[in-house]
PDB file of C-alpha atoms and ligand atoms in Angstrom:
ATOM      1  CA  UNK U   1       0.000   0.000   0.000  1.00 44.00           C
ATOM      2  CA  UNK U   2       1.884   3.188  -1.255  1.00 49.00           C
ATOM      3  CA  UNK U   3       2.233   6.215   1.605  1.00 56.00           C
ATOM      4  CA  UNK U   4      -0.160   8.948   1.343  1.00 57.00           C
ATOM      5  CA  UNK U   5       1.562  12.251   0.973  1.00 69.00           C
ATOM      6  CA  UNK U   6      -0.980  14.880   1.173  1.00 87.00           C
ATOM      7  CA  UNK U   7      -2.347  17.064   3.530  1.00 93.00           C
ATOM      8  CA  UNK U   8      -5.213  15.661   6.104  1.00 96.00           C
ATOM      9  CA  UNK U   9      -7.662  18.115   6.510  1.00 97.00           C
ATOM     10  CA  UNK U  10     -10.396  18.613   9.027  1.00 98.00           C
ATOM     11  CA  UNK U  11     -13.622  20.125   7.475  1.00 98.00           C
ATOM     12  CA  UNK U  12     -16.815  21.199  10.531  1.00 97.00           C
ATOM     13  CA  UNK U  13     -19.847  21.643  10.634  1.00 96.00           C
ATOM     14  CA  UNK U  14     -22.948  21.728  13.144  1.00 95.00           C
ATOM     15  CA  UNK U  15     -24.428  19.238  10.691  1.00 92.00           C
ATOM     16  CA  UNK U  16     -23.989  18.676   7.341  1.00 87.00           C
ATOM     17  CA  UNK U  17     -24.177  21.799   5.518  1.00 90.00           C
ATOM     18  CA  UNK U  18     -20.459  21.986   5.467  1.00 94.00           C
ATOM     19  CA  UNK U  19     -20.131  19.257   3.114  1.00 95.00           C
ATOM     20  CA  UNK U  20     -20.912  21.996   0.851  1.00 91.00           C
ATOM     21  CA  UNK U  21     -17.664  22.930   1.230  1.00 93.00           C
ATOM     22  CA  UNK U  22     -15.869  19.508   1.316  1.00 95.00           C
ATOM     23  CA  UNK U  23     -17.570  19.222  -1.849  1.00 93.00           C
ATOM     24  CA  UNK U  24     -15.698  22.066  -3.173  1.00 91.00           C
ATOM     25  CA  UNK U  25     -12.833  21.175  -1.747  1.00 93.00           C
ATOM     26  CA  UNK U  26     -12.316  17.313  -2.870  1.00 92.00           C
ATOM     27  CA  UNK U  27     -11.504  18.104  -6.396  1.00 90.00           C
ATOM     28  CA  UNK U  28      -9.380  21.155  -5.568  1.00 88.00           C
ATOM     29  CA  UNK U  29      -6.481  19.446  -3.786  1.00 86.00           C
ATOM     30  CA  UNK U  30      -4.943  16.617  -5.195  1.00 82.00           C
ATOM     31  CA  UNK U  31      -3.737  13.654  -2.347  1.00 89.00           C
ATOM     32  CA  UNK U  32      -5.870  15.233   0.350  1.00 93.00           C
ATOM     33  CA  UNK U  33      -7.717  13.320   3.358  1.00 95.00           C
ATOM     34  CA  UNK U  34     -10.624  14.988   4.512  1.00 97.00           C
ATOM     35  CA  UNK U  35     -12.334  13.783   7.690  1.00 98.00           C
ATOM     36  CA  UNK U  36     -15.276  15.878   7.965  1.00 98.00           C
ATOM     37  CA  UNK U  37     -17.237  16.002  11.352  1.00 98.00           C
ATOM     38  CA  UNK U  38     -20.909  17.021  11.726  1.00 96.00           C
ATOM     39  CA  UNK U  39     -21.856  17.759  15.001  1.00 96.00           C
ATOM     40  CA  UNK U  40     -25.503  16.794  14.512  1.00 93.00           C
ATOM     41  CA  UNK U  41     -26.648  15.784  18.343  1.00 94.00           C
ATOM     42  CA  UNK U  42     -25.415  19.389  19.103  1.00 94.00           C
ATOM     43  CA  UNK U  43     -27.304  21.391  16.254  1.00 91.00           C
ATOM     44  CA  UNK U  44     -28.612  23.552  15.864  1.00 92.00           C
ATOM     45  CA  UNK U  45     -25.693  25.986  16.899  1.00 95.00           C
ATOM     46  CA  UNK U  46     -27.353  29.043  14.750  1.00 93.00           C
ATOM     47  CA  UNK U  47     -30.047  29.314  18.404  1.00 92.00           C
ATOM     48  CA  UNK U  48     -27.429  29.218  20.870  1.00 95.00           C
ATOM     49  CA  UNK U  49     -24.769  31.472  22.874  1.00 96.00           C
ATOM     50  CA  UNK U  50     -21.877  32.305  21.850  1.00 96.00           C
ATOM     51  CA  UNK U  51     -20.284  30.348  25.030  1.00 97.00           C
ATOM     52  CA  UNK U  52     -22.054  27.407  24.362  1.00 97.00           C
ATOM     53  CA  UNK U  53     -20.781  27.569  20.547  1.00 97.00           C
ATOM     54  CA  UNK U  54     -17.300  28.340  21.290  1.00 97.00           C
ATOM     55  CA  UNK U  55     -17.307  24.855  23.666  1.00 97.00           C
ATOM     56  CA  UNK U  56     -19.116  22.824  20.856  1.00 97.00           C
ATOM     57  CA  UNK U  57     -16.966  24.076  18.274  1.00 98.00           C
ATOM     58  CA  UNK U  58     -13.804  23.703  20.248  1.00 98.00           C
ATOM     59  CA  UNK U  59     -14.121  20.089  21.350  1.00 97.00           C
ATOM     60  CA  UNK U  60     -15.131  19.365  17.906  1.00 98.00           C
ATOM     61  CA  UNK U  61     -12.117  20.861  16.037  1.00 98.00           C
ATOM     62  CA  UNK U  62      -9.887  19.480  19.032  1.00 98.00           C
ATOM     63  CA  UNK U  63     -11.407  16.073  18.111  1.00 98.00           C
ATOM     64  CA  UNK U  64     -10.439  16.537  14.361  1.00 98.00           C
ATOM     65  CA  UNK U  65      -6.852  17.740  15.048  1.00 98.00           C
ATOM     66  CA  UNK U  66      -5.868  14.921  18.058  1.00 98.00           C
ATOM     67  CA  UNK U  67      -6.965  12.211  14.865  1.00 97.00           C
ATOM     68  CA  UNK U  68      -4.310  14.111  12.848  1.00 97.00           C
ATOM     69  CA  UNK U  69      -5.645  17.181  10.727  1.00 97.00           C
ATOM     70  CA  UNK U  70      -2.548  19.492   9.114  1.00 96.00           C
ATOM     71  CA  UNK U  71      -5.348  22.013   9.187  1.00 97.00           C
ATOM     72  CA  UNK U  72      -9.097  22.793  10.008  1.00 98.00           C
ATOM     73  CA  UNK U  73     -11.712  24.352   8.120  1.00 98.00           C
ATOM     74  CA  UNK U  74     -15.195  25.867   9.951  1.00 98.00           C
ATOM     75  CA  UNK U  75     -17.087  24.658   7.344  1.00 97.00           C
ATOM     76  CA  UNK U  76     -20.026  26.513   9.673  1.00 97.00           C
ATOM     77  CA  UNK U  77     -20.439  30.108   9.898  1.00 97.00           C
ATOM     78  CA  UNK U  78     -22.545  30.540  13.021  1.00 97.00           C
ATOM     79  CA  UNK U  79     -18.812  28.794  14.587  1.00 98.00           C
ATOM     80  CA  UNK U  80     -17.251  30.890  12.354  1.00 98.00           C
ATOM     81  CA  UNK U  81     -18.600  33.998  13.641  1.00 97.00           C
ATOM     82  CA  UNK U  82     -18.860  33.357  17.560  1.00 98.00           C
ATOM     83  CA  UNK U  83     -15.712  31.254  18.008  1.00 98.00           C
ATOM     84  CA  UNK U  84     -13.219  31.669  15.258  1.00 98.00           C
ATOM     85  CA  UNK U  85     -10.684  33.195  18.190  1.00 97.00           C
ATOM     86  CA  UNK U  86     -11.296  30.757  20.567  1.00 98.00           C
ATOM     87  CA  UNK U  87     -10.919  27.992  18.198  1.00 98.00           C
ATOM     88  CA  UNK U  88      -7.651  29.316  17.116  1.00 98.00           C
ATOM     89  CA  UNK U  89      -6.651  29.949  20.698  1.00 98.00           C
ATOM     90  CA  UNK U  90      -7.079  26.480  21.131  1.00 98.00           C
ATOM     91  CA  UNK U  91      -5.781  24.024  18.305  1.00 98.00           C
ATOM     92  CA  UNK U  92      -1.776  24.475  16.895  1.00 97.00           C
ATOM     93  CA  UNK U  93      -2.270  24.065  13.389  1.00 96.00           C
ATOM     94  CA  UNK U  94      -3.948  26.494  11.158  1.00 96.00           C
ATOM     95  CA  UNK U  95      -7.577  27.466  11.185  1.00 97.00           C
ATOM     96  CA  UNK U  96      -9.617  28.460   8.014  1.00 97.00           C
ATOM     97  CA  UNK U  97     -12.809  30.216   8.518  1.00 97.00           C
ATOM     98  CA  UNK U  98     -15.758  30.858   6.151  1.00 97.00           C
ATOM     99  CA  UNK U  99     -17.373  33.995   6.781  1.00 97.00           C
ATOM    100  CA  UNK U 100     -13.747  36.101   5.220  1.00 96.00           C
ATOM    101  CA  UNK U 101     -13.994  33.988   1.995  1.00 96.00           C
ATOM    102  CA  UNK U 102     -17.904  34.571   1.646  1.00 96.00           C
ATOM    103  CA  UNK U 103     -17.437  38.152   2.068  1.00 97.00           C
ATOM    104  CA  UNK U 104     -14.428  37.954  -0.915  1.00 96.00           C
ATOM    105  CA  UNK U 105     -16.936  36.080  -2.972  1.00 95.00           C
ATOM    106  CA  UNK U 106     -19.995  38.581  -2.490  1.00 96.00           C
ATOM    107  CA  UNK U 107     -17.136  41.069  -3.951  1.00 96.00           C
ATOM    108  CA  UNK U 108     -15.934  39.192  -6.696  1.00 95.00           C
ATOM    109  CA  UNK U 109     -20.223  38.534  -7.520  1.00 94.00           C
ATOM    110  CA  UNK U 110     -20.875  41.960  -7.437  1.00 95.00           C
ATOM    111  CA  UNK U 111     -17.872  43.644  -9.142  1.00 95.00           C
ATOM    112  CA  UNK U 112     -17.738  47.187  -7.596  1.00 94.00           C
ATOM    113  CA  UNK U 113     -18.161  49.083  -4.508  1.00 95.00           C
ATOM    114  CA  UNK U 114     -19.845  50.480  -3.205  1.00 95.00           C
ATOM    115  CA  UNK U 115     -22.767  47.464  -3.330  1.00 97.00           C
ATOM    116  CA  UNK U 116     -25.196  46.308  -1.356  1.00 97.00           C
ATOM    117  CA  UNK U 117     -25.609  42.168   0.415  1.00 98.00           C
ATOM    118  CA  UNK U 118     -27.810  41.074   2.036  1.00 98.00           C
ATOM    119  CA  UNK U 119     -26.789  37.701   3.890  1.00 98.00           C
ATOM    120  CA  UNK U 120     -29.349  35.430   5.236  1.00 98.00           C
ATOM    121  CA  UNK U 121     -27.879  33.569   8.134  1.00 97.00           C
ATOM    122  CA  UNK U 122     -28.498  31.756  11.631  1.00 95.00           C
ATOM    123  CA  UNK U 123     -30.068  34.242  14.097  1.00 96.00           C
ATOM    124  CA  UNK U 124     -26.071  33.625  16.290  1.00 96.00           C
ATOM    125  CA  UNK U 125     -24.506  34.306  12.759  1.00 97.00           C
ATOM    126  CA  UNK U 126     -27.048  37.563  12.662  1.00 97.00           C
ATOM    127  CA  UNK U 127     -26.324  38.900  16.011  1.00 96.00           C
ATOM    128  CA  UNK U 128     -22.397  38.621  15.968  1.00 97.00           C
ATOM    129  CA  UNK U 129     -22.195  41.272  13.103  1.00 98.00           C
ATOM    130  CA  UNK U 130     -19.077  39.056  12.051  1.00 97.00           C
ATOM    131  CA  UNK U 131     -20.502  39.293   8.007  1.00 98.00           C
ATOM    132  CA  UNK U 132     -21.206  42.726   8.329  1.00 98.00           C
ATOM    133  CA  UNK U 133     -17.673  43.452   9.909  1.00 98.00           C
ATOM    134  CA  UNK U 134     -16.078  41.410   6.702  1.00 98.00           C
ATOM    135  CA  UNK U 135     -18.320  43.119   4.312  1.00 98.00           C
ATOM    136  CA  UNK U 136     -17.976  46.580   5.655  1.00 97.00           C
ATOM    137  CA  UNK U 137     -13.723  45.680   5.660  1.00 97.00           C
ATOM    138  CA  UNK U 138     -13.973  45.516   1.896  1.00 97.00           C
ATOM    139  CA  UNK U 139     -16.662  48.466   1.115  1.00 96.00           C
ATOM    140  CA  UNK U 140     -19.791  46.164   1.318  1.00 97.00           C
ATOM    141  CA  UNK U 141     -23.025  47.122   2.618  1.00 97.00           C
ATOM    142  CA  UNK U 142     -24.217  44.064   4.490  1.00 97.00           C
ATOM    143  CA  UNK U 143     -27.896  43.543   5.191  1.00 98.00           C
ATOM    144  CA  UNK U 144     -27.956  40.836   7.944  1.00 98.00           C
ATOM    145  CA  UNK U 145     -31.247  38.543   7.762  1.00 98.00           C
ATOM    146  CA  UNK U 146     -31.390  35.441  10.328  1.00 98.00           C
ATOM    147  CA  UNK U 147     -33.299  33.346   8.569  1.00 98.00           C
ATOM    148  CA  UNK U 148     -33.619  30.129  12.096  1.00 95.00           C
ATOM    149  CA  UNK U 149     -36.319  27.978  10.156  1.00 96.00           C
ATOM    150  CA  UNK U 150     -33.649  27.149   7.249  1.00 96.00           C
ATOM    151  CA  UNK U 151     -31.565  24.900   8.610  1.00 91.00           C
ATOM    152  CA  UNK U 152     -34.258  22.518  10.089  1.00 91.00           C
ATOM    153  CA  UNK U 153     -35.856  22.727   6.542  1.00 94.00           C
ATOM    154  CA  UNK U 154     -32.525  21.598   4.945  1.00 90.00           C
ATOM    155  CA  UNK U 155     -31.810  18.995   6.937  1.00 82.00           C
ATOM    156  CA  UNK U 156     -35.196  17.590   6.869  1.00 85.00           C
ATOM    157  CA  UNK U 157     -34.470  17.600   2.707  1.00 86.00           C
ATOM    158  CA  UNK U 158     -37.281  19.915   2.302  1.00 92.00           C
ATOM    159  CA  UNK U 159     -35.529  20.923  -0.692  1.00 91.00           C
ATOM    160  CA  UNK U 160     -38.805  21.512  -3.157  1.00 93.00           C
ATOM    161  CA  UNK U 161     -41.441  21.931  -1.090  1.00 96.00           C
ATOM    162  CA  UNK U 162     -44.406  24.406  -0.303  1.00 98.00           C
ATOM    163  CA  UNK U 163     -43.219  24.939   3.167  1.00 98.00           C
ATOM    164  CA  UNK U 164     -39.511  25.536   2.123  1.00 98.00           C
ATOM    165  CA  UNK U 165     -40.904  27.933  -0.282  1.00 98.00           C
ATOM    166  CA  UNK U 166     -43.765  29.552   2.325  1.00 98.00           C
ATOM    167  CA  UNK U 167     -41.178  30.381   4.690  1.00 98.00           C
ATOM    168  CA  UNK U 168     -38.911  31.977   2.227  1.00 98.00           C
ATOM    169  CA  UNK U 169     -41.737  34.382   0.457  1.00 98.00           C
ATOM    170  CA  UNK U 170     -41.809  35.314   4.704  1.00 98.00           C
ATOM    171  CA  UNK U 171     -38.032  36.040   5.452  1.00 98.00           C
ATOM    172  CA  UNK U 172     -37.435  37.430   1.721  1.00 98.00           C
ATOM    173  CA  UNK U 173     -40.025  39.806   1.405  1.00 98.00           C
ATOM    174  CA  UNK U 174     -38.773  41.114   4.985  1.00 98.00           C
ATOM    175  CA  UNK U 175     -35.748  41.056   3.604  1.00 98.00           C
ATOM    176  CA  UNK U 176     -36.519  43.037   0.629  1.00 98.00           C
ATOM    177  CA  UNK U 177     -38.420  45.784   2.599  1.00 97.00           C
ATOM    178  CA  UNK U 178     -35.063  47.274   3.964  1.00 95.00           C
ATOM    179  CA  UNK U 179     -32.675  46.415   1.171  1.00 94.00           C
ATOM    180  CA  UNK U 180     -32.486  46.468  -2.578  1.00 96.00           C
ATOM    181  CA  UNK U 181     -29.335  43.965  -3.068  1.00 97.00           C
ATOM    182  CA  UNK U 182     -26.827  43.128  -5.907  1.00 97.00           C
ATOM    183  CA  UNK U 183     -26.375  40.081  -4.581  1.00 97.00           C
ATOM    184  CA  UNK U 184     -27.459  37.566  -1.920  1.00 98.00           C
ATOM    185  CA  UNK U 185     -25.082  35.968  -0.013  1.00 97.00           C
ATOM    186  CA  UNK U 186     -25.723  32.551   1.531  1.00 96.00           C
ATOM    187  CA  UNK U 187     -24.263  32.795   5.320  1.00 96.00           C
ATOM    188  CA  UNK U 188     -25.363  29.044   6.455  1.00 95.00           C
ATOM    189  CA  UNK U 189     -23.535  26.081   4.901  1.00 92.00           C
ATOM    190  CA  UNK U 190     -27.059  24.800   5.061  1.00 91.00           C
ATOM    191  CA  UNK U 191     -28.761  27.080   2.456  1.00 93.00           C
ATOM    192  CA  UNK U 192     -26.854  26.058  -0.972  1.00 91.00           C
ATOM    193  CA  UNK U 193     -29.295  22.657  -0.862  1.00 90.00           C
ATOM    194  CA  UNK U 194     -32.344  25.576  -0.802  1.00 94.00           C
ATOM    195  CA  UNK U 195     -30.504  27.894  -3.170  1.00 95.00           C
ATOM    196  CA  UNK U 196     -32.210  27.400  -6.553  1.00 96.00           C
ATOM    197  CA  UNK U 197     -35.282  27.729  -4.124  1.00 97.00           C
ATOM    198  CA  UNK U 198     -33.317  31.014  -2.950  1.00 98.00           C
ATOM    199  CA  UNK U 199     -32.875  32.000  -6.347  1.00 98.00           C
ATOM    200  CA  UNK U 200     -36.803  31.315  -7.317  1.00 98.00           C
ATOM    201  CA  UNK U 201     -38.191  33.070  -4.421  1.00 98.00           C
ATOM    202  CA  UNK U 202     -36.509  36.680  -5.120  1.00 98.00           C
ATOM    203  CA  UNK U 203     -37.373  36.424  -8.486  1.00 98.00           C
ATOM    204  CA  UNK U 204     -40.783  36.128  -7.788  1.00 98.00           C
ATOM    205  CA  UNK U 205     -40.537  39.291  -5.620  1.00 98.00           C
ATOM    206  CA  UNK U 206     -39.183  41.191  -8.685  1.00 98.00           C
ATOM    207  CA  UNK U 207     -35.279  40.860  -7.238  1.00 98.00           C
ATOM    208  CA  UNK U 208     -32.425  40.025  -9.541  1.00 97.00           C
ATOM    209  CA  UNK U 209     -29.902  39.835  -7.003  1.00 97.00           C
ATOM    210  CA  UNK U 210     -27.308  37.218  -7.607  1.00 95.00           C
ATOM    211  CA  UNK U 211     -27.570  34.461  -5.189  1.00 97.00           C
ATOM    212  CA  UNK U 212     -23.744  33.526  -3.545  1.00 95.00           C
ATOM    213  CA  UNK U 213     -22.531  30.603  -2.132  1.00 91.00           C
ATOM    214  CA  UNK U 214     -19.220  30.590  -0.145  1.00 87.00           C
ATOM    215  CA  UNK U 215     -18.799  27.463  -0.729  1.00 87.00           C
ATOM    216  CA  UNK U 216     -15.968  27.698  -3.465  1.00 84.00           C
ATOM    217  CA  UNK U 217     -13.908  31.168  -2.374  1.00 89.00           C
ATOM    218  CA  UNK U 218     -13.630  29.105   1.078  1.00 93.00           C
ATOM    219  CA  UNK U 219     -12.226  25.926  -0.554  1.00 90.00           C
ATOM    220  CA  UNK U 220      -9.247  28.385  -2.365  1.00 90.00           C
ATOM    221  CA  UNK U 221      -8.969  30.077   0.897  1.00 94.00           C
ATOM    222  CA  UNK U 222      -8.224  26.278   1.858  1.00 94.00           C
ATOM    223  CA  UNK U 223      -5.616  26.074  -0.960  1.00 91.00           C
ATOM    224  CA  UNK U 224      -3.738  29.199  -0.065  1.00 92.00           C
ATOM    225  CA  UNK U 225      -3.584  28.425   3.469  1.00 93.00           C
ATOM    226  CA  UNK U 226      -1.882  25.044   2.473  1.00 91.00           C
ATOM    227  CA  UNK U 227       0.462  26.306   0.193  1.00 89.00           C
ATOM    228  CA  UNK U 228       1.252  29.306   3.086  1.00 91.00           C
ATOM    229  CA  UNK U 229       2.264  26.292   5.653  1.00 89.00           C
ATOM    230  CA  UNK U 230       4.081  24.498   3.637  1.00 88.00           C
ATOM    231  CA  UNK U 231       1.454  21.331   3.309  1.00 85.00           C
ATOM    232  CA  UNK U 232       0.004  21.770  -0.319  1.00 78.00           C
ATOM    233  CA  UNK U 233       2.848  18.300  -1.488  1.00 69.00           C
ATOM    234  CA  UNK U 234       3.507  19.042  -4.929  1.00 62.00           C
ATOM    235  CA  UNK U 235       3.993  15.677  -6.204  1.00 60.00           C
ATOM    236  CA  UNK U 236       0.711  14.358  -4.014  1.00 61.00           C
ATOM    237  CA  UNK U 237      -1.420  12.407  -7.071  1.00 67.00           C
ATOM    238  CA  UNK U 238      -4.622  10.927  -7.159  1.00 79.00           C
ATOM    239  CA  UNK U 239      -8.201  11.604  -5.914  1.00 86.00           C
ATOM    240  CA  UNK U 240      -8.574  12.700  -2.917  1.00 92.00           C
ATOM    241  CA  UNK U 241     -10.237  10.611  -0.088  1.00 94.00           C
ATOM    242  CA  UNK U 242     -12.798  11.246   3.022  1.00 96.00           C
ATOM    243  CA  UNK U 243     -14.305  10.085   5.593  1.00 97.00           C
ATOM    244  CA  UNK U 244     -17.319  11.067   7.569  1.00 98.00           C
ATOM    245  CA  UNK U 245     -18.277  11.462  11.089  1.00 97.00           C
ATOM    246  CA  UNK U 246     -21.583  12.401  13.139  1.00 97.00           C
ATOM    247  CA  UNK U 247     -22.585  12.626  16.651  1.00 96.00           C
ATOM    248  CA  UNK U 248     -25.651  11.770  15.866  1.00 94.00           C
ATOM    249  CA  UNK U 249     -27.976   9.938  13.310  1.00 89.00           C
ATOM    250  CA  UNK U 250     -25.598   8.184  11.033  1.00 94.00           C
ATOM    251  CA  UNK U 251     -27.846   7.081   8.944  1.00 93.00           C
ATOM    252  CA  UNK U 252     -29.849  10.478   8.280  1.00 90.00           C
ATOM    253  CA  UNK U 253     -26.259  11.832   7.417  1.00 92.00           C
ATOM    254  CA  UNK U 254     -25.295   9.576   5.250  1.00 93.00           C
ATOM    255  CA  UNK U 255     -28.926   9.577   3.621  1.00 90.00           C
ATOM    256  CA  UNK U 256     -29.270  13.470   3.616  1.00 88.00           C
ATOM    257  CA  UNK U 257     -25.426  13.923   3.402  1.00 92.00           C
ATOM    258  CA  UNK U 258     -24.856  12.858  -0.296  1.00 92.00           C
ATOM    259  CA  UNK U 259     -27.386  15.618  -1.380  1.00 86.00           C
ATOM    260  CA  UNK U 260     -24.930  17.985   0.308  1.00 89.00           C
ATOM    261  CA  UNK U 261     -21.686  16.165  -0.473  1.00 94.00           C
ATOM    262  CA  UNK U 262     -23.379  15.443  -4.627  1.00 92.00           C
ATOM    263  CA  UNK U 263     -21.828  11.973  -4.261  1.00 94.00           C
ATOM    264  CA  UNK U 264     -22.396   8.520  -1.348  1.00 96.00           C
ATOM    265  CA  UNK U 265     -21.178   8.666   1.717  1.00 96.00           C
ATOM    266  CA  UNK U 266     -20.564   4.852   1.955  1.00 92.00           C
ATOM    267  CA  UNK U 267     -19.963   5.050   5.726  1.00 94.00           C
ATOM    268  CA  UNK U 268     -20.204   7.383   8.656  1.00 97.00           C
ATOM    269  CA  UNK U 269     -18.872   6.684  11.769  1.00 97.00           C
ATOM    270  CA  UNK U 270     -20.643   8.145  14.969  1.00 97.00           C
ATOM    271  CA  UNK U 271     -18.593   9.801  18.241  1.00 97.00           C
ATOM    272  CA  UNK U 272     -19.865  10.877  21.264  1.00 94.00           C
ATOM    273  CA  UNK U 273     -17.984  14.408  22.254  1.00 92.00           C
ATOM    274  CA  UNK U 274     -20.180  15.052  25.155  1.00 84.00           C
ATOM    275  CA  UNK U 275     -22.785  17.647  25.699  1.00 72.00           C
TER     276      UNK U 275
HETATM  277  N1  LIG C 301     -24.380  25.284   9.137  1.00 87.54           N
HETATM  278  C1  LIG C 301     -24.369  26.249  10.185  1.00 87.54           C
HETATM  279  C2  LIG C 301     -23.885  27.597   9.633  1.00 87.54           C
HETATM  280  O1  LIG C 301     -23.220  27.630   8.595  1.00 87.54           O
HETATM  281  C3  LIG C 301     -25.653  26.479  10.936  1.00 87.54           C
HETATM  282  C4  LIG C 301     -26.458  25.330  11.360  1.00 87.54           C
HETATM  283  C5  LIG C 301     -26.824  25.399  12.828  1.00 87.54           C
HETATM  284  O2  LIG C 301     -27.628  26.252  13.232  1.00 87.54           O
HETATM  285  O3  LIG C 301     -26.286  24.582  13.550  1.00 87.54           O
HETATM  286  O4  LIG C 301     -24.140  28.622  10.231  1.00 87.54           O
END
């Protein structure tokens, strides 16, 4: 059996929104391990403190770098947001966040600044400010919209449904009463399984903002962080691999999962980190 030689990387999430991102990363990064970890007996973290995130999100990125990651990605912006520091504080090898790269790709949609975003988020996400903060830092104007009845929509795979699309024409038009975006920016690795839904509702409501996901900006944030310590192997070949674990549900995850992921997720192995 021939040595792997690239990077293991640690991709979280609350649940399994994030594999949103491992799905953008797997094809991106030759040699690569991922082990991605959904927290699912602890979600929702988007109605919680920020103390109570921090914890979550710091035994569950401890977990990922004692089995051996090079490097961690929040593949979850309400951790993002709340515990990014702490997080950092606490592991020794690098620590990629999402909210930074979502706020480079709601530039690089848009084109120009000034500009107006509106990002729909967790209600934690919402109240931290963190995407206005990263928005303002490169001549944004965020709109922040928590949007709590998302997630449990998403993972229920409530994809194309009436209720998915009752509860959007709700938060949207909302939404649209105090902003007139260029683009919509999707702050919840949960919401790119709802985003043609996304995309549907605003149109419907006479908006032609261009729906984001940061999905893809965070996955070459991923790259450059690599390459910066030294752990993108240049002659690493071959697919990468992955593995999955859950606290909860393995089953739902690996059912619901592949939706997220847009391939199986033969296995998924399921850890008990506590409450
Ligand atoms: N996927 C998480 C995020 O990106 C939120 C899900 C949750 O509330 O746990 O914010």
């Amino acid at each position: 059996m021939s040595e792997r030689r690239g990077p293991t990387i640690g991709v979280f999430d609350s649940g399994f929104g994030g594999l949103t991102v491992l799905r953008g990363l797997l094809p991106l990064i030759p040699g690569a391990h991922y082990i991605y970890l959904g927290d699912t007996a602890r979600l929702p973290y988007g109605a919680k403190s920020r103390e109570t995130v921090a914890r979550y999100a710091v035994s569950s990125a401890l977990y990922l770098q004692d089995r051996g990651a090079d490097l961690l990605v929040i593949a979850c912006n309400t951790a993002t947001a709340l515990a990014l520091d702490d997080i950092r504080a606490a592991c020794s090898v690098p620590v990629v966040g999402v909210v930074a790269p979502g706020a480079q790709a709601a530039l690089a949609a848009v084109g120009k600044v000034p500009a107006e975003v509106l990002v729909l988020a967790t209600a934690a996400t919402v109240q931290s400010h963190a995407y206005h903060a990263a928005c303002d830092a490169l001549g944004l104007a965020a709109v922040e919209k928590a949007c709590p009845l998302l997630v449990p929509l998403a993972e229920e795979g409530w994809v194309d449904h009436p209720v998915t699309r009752d509860v959007l024409r709700i938060y949207l038009t909302e939404a649209l009463a105090e902003a007139s975006p260029d683009a919509v920016l999707l702050g919840c690795t949960h919401y790119p399984l709802i985003a043609d839904a996304i995309t549907a509702m605003l149109r419907e409501l006479g908006s032609d903002a261009r729906v984001i996901d940061s999905a893809e900006a965070t996955a070459q944030t991923v790259a450059q962080a690599l390459s910066k310590a030294g752990l993108m192997v240049a002659d690493s070949a071959g697919e990468a691999t992955f593995e999955c674990c859950a606290t909860d549900s393995v089953e739902k995850f690996a059912r619901l999962g592949s939706q997220f992921l847009g391939r199986p997720i033969p296995q998924v192995e399921l850890l008990d980190l506590g409450g």
